[in-house]
PDB file of C-alpha atoms in Angstrom:
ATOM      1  CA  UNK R  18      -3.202   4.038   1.974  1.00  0.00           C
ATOM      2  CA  UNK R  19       0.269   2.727   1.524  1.00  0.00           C
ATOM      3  CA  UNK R  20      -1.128  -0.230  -0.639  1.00  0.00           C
ATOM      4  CA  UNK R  21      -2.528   2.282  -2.757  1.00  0.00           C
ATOM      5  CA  UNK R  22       0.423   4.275  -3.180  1.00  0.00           C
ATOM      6  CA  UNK R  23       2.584   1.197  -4.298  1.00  0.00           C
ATOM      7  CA  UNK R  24      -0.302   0.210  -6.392  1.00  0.00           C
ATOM      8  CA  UNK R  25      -0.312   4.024  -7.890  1.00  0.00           C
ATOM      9  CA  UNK R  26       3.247   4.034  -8.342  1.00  0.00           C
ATOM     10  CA  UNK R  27       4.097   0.806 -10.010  1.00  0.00           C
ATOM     11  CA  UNK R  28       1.154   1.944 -13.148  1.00  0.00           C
ATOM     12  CA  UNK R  29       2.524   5.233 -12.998  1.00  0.00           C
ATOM     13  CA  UNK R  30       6.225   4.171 -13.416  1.00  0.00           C
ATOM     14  CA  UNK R  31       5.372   1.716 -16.269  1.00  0.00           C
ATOM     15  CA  UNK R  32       2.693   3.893 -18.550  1.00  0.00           C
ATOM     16  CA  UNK R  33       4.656   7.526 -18.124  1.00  0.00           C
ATOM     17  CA  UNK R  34       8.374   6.462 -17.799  1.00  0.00           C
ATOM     18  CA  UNK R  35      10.804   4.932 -20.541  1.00  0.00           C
ATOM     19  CA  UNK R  36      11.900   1.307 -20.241  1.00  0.00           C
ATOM     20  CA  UNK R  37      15.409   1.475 -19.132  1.00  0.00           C
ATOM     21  CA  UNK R  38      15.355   4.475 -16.666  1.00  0.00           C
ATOM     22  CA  UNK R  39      16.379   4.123 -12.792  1.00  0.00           C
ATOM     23  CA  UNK R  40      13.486   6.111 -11.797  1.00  0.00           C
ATOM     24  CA  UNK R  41      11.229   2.930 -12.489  1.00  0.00           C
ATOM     25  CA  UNK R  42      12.839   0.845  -9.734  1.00  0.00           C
ATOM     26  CA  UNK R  43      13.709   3.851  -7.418  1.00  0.00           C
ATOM     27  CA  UNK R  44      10.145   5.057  -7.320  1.00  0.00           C
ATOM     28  CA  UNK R  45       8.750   1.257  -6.819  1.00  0.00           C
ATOM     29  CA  UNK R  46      11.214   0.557  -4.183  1.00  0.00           C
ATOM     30  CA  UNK R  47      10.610   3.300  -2.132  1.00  0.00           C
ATOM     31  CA  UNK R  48       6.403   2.726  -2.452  1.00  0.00           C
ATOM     32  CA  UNK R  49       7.294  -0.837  -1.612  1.00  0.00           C
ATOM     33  CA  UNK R  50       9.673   0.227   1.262  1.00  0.00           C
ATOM     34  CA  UNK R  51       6.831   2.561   2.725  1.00  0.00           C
ATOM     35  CA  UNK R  52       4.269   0.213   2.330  1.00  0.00           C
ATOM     36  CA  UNK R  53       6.032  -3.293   3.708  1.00  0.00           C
ATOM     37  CA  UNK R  54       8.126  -1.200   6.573  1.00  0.00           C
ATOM     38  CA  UNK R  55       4.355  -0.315   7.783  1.00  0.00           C
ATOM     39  CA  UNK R  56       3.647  -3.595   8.056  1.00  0.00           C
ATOM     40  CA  UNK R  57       6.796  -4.900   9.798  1.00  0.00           C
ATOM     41  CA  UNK R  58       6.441  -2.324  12.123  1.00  0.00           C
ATOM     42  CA  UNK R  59       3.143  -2.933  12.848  1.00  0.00           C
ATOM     43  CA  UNK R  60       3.686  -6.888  13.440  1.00  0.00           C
ATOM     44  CA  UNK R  61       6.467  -5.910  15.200  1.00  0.00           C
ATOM     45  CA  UNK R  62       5.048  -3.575  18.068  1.00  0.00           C
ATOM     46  CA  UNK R  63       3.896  -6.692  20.318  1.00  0.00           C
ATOM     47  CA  UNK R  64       7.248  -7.089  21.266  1.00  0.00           C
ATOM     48  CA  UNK R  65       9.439  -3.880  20.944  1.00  0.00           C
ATOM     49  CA  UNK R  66       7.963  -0.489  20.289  1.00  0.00           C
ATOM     50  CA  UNK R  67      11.095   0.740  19.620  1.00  0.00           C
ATOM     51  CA  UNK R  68      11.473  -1.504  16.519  1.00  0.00           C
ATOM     52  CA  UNK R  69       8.417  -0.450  15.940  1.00  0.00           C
ATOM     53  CA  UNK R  70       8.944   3.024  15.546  1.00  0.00           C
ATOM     54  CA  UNK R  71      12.271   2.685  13.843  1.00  0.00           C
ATOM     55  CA  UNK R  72      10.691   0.631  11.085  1.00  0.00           C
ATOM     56  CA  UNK R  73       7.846   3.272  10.920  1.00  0.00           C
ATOM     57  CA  UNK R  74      10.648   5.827  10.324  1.00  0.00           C
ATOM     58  CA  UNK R  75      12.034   4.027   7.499  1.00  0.00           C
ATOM     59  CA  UNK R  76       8.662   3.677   6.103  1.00  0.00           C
ATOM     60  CA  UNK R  77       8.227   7.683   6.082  1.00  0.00           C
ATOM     61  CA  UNK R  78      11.758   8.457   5.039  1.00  0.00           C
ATOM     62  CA  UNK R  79      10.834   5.820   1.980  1.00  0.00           C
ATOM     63  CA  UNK R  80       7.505   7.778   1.431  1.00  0.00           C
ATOM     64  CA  UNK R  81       8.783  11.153   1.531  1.00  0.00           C
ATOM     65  CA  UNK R  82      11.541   9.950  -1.301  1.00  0.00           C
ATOM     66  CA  UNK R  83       8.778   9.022  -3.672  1.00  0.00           C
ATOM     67  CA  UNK R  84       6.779  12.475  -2.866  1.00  0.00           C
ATOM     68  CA  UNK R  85      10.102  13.945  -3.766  1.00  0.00           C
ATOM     69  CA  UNK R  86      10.474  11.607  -7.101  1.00  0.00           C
ATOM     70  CA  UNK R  87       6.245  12.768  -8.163  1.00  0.00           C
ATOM     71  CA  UNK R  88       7.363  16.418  -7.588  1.00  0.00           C
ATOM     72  CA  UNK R  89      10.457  15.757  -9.597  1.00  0.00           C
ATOM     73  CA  UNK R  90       8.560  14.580 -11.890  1.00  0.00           C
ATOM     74  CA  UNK R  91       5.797  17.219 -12.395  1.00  0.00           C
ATOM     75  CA  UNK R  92       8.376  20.454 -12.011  1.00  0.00           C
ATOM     76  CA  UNK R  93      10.939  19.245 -15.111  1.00  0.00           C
ATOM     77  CA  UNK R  94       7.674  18.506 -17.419  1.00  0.00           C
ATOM     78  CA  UNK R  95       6.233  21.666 -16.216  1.00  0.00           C
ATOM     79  CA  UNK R  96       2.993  19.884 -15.253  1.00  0.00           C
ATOM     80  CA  UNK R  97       1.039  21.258 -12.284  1.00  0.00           C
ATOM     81  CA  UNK R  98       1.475  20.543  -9.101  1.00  0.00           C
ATOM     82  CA  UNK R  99      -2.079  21.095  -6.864  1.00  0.00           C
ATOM     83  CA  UNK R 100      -1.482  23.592  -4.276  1.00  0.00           C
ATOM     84  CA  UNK R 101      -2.908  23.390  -1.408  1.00  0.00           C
ATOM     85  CA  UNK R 102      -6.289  25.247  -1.190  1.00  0.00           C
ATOM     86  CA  UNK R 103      -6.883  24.935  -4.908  1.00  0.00           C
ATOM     87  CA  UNK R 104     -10.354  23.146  -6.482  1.00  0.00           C
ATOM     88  CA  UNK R 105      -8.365  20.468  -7.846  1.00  0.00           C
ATOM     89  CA  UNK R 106      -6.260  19.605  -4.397  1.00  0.00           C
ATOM     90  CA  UNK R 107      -9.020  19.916  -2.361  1.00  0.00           C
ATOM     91  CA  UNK R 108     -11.626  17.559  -4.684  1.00  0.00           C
ATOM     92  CA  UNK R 109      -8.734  15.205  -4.545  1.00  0.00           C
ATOM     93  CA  UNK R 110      -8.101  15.224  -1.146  1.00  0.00           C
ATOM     94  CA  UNK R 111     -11.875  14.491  -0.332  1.00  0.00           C
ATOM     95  CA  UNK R 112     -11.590  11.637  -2.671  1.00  0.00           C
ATOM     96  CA  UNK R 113      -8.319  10.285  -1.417  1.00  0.00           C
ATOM     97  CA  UNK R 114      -9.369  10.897   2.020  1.00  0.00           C
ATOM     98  CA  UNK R 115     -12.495   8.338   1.073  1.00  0.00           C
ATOM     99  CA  UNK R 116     -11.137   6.173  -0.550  1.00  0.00           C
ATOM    100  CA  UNK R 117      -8.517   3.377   1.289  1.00  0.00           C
ATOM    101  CA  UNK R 118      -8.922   0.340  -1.511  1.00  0.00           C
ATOM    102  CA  UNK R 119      -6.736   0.108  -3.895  1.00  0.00           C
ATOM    103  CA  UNK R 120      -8.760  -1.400  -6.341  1.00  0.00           C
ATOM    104  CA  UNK R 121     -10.650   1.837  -6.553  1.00  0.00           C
ATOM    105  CA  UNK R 122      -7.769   3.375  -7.492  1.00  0.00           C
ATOM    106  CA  UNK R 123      -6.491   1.058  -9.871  1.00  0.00           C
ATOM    107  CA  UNK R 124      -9.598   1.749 -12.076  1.00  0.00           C
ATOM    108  CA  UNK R 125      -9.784   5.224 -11.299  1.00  0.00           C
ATOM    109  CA  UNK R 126      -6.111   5.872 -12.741  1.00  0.00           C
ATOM    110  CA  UNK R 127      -6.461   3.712 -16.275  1.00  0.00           C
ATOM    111  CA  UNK R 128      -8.076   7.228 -18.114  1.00  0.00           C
ATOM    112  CA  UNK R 129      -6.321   9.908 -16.014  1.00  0.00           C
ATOM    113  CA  UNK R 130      -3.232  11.812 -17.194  1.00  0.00           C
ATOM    114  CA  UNK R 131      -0.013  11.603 -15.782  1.00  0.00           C
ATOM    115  CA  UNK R 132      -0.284  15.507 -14.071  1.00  0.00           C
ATOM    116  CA  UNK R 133      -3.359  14.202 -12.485  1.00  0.00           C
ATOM    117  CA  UNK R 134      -2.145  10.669 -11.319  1.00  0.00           C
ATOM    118  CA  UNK R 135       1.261  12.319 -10.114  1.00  0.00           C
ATOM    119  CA  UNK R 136      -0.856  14.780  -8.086  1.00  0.00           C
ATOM    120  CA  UNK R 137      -3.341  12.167  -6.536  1.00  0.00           C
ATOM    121  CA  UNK R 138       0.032  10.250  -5.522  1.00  0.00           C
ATOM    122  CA  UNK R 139       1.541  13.431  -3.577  1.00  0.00           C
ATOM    123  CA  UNK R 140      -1.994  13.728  -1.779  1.00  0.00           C
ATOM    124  CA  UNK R 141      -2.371   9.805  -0.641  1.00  0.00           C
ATOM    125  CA  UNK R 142       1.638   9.792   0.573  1.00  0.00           C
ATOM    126  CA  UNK R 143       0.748  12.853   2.490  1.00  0.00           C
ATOM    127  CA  UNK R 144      -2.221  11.599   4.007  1.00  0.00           C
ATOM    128  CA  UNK R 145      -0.294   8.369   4.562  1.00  0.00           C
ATOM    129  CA  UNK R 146       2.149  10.717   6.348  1.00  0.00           C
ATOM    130  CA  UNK R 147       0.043  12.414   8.573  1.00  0.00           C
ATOM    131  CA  UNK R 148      -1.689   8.871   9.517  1.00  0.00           C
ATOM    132  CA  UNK R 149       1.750   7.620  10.410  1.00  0.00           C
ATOM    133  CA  UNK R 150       2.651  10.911  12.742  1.00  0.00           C
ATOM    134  CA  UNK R 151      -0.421  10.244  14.379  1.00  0.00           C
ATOM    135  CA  UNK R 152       0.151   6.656  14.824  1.00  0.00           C
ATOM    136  CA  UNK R 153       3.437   7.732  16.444  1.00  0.00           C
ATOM    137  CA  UNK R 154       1.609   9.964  19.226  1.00  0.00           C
ATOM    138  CA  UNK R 155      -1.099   7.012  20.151  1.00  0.00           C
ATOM    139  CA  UNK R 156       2.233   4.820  20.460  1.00  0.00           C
ATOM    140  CA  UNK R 157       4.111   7.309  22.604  1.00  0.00           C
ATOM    141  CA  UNK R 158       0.963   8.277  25.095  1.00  0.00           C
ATOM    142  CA  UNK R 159       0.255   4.147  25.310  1.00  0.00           C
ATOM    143  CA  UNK R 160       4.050   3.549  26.240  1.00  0.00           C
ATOM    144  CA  UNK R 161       3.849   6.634  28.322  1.00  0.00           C
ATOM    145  CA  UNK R 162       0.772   4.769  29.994  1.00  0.00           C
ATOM    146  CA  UNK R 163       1.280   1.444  29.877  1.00  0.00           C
ATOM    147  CA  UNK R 164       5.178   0.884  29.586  1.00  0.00           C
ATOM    148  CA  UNK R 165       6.869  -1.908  27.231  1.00  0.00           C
ATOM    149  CA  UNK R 166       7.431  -5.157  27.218  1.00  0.00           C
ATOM    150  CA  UNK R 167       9.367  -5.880  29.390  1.00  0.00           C
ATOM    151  CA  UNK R 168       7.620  -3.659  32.016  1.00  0.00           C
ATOM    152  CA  UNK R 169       4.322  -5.269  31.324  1.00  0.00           C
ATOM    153  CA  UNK R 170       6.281  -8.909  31.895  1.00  0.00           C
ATOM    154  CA  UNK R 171       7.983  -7.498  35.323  1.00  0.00           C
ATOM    155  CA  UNK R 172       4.210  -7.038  36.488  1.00  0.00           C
ATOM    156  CA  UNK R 173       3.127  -9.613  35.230  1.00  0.00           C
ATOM    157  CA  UNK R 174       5.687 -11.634  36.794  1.00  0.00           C
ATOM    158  CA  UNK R 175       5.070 -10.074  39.878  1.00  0.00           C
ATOM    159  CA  UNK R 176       1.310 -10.691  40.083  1.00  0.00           C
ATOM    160  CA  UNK R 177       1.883 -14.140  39.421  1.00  0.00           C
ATOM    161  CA  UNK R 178       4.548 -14.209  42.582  1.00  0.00           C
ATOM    162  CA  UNK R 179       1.896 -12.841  44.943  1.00  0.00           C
ATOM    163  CA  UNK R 180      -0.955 -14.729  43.415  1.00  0.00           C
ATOM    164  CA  UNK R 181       1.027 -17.376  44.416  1.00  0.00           C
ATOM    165  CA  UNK R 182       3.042 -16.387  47.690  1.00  0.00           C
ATOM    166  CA  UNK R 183       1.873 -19.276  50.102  1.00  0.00           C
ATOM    167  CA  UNK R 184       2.562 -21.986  47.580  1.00  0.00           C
ATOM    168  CA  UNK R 185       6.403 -21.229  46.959  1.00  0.00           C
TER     169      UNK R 185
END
């Protein structure tokens, strides 16, 4: 989802928005901070959850900037934003909620307008979002379960000593 918000963002930012203003790079940065603070995260859970998780925080902070920049964007061109609830939302977020490659997007996006692209964007960083928060609860119950690193080591360590008692 995060690849397809980046993906989203950096058409968006270069069809709608003039050459020259900040937005461009703020809105890119923070898609590409969402999207590559996933991934470091992700690689680096094998070895420190907490890094983890701090690097998934960053990530969401990063996202929720860019939901802010879409909204931003919609309220001072007084385009519609999709409320929750409404047909348009709702067939969106059955689409979004579909659809996780990119490329579909990328084609998708080439004949819509900028009200409906900026809306699809809010939707996928939300569900992005919510997938995060949700990754965040199966890491807390697993390290709640099985410990970190350094616990797992210490037992491993420890079954190794009494596999091996009567040869030391």
């Amino acid at each position: 989802k995060s690849v397809c918000v980046y993906d989203i963002t950096y058409y968006f930012t270069h069809k709608f928005l003039k050459i020259g203003d900040r937005t461009i790079d703020q809105m890119i940065q923070a898609a590409r901070s969402g999207k590559q603070n996933i991934v470091e995260g992700c690689s680096a859970s094998t070895t420190s959850a907490e890094t983890e998780i701090k690097l998934l925080n960053v990530a969401k902070a990063s996202l929720k900037e860019l939901l802010e920049d879409y909204k931003d964007y919609l309220r001072v061109r007084n385009l519609e934003l999709w409320t929750e609830g409404s047909d348009k939302h709702e067939q969106a977020r059955r689409v979004c909620a579909t659809h996780n490659d990119s490329e579909y997007y990328r084609k998708a996006i080439e004949e819509r307008s900028d009200e409906t692209i900026a809306n699809i964007a809010i939707i996928l960083i939300k569900q992005t979002d919510y997938l995060i928060k949700k990754y965040f609860e199966f890491i807390k119950q697993d390290f709640l379960e099985n410990g970190g690193i350094k616990e797992e080591m210490t037992r491993e360590r420890l079954k190794w000593r009494n596999e091996h008692k009567d040869t030391q």
